[in-house]
mmCIF file of N, CA and C in Angstrom:
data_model
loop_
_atom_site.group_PDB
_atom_site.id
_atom_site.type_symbol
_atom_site.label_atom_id
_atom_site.label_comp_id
_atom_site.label_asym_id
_atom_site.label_seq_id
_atom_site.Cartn_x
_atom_site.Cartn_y
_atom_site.Cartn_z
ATOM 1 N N UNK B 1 -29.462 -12.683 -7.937
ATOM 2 C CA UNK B 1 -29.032 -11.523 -7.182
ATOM 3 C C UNK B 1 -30.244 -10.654 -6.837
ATOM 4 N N UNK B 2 -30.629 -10.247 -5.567
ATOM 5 C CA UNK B 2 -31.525 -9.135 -5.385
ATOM 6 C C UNK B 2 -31.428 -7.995 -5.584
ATOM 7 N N UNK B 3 -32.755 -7.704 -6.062
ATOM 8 C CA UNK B 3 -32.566 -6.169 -6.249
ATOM 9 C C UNK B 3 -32.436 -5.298 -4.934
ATOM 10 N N UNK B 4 -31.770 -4.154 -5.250
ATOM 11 C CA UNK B 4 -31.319 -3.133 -4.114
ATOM 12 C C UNK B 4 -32.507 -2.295 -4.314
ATOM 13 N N UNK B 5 -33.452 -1.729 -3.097
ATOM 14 C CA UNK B 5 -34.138 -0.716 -3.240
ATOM 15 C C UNK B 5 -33.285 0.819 -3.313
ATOM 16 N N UNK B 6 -34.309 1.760 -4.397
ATOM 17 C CA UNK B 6 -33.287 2.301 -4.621
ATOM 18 C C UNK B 6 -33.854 3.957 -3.629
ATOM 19 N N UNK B 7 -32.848 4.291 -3.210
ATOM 20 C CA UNK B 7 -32.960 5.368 -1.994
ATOM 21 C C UNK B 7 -33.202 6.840 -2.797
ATOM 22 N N UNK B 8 -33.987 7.843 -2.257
ATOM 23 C CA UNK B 8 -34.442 8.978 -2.596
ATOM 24 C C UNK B 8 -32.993 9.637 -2.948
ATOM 25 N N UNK B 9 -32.505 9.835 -2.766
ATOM 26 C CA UNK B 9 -30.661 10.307 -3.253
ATOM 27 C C UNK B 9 -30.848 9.658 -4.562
ATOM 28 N N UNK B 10 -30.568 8.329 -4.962
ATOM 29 C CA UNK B 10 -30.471 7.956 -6.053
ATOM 30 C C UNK B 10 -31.526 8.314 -7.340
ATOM 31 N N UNK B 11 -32.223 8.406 -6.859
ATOM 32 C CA UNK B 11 -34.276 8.650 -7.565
ATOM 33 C C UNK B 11 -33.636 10.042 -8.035
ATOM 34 N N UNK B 12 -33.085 10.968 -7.184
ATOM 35 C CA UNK B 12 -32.703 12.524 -7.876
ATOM 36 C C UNK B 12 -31.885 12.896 -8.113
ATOM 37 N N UNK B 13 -30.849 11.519 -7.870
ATOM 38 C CA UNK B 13 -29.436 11.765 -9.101
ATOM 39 C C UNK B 13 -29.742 11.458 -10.157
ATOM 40 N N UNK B 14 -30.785 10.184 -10.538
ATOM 41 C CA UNK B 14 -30.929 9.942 -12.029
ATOM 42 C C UNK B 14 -32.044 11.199 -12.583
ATOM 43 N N UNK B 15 -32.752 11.918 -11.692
ATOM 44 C CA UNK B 15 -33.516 12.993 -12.243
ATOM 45 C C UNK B 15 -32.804 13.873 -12.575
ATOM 46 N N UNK B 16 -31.556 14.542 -12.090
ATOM 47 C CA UNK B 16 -30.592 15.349 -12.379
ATOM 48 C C UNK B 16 -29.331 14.962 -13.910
ATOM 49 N N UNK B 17 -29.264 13.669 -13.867
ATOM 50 C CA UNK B 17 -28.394 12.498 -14.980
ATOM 51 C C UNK B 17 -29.768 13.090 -16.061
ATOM 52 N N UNK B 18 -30.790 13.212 -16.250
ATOM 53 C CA UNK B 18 -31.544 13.052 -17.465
ATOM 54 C C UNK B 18 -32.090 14.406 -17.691
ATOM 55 N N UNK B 19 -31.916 15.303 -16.978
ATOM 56 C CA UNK B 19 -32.368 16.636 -16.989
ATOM 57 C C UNK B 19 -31.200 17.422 -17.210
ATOM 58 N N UNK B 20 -30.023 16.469 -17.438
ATOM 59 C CA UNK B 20 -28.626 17.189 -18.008
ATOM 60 C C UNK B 20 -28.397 16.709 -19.225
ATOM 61 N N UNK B 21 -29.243 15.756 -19.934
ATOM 62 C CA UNK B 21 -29.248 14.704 -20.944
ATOM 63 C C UNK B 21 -28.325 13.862 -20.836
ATOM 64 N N UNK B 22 -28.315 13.156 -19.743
ATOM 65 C CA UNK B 22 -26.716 11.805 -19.857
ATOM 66 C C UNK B 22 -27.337 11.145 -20.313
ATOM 67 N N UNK B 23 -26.083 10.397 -20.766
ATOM 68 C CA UNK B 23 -26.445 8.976 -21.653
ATOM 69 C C UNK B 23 -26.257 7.707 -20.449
ATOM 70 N N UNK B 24 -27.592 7.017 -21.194
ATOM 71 C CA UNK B 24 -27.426 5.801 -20.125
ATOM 72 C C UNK B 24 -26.201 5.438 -19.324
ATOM 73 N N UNK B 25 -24.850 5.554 -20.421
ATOM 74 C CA UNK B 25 -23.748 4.557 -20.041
ATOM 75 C C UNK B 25 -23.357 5.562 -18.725
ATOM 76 N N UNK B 26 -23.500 6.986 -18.465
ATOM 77 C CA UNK B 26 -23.102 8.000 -17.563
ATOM 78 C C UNK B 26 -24.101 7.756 -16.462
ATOM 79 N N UNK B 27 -25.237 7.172 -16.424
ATOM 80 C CA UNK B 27 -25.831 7.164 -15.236
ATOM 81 C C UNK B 27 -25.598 5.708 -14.745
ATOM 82 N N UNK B 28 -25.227 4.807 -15.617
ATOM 83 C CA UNK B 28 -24.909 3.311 -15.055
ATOM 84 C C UNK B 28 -23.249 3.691 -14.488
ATOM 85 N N UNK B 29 -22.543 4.791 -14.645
ATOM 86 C CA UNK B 29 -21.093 4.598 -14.037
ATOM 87 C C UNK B 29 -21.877 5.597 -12.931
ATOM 88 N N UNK B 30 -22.441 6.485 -12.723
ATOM 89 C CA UNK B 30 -22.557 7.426 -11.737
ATOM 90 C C UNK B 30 -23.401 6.743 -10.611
ATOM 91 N N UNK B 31 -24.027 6.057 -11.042
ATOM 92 C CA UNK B 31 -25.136 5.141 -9.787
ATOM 93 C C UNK B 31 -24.970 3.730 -9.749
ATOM 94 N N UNK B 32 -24.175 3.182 -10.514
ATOM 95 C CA UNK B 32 -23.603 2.022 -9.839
ATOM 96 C C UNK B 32 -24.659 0.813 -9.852
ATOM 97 N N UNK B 33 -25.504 0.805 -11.334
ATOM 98 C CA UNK B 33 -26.615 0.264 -11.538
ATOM 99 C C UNK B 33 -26.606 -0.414 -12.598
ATOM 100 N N UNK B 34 -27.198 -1.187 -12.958
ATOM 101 C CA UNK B 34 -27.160 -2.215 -13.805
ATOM 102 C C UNK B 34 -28.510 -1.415 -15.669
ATOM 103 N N UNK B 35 -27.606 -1.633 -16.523
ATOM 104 C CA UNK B 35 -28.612 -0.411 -17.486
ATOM 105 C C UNK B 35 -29.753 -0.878 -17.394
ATOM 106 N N UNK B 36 -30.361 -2.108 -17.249
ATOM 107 C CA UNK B 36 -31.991 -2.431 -16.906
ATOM 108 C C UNK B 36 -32.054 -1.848 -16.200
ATOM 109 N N UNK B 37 -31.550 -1.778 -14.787
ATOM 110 C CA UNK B 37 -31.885 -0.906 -13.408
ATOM 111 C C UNK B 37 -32.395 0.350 -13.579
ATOM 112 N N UNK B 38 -31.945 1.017 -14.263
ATOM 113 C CA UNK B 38 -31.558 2.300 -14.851
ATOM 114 C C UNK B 38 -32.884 2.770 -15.411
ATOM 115 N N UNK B 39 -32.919 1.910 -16.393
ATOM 116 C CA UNK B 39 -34.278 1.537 -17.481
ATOM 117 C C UNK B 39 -35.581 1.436 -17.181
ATOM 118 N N UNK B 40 -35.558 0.808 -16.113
ATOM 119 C CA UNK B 40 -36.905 0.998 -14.840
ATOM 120 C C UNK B 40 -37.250 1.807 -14.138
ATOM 121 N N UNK B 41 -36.026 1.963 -13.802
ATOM 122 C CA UNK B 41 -36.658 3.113 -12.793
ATOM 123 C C UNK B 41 -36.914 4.657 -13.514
ATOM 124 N N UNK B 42 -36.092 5.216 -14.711
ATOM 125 C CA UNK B 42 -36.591 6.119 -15.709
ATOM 126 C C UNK B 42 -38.186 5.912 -16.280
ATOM 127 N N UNK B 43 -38.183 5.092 -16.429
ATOM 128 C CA UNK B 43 -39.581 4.382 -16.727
ATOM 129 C C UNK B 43 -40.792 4.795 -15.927
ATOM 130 N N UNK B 44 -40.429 4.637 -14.787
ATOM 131 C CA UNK B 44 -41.076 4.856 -13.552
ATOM 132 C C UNK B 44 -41.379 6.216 -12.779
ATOM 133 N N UNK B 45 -39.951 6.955 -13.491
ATOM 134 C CA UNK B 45 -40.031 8.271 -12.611
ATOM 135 C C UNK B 45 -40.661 9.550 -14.107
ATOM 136 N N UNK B 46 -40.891 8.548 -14.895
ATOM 137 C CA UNK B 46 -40.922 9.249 -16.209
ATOM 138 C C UNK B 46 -40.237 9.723 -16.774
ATOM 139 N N UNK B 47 -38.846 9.732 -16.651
ATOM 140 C CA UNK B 47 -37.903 10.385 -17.724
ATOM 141 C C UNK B 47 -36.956 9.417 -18.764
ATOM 142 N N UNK B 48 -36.824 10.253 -19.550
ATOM 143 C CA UNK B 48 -35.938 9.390 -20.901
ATOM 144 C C UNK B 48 -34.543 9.791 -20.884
ATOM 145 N N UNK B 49 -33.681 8.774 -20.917
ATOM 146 C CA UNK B 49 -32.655 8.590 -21.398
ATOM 147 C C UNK B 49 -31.956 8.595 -22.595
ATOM 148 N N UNK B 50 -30.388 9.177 -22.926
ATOM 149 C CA UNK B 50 -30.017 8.776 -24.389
ATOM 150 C C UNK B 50 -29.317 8.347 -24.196
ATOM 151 N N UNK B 51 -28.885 7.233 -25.279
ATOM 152 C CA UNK B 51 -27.756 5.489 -25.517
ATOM 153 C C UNK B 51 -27.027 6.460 -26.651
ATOM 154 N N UNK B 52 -25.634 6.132 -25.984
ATOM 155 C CA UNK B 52 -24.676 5.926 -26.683
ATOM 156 C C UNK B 52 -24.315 4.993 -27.635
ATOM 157 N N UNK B 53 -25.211 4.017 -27.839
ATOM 158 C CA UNK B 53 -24.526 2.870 -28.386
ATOM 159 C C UNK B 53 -24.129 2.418 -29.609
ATOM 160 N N UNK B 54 -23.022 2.157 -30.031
ATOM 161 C CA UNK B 54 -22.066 2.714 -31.072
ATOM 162 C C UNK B 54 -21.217 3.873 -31.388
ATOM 163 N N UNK B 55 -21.598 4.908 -30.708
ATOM 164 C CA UNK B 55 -20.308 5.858 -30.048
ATOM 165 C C UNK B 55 -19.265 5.748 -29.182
ATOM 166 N N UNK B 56 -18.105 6.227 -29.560
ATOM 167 C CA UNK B 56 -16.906 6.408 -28.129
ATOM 168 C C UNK B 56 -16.451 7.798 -27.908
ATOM 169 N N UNK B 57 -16.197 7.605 -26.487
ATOM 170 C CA UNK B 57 -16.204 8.748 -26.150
ATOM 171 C C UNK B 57 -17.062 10.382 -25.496
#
């Protein structure tokens, strides 16, 4: 599957998703991205993410 380039809208929704502290799983339902996807491009734009993982809810 190819990757989708990802559009300046998206680049400052996930800057806005991590500057509100979402958790990965909230920016993979809000942008429609795969959590590697996600993972890279935070990576890239310099910001960190927090995992839910093992929480519900």
């Amino acid at each position: 599957m190819a990757r989708k380039p990802w559009s300046f809208k998206e680049d400052r929704k996930l800057m806005e998703l991590a500057k509100s502290s979402a958790s990965l799983e909230e920016a993979v339902k809000a942008l429609g991205r795969s959590p590697d996807a996600i993972k890279r491009m935070a990576l890239r734009l310099g910001l960190s993410l927090k995992s839910k993982t093992g929480k519900k809810g």
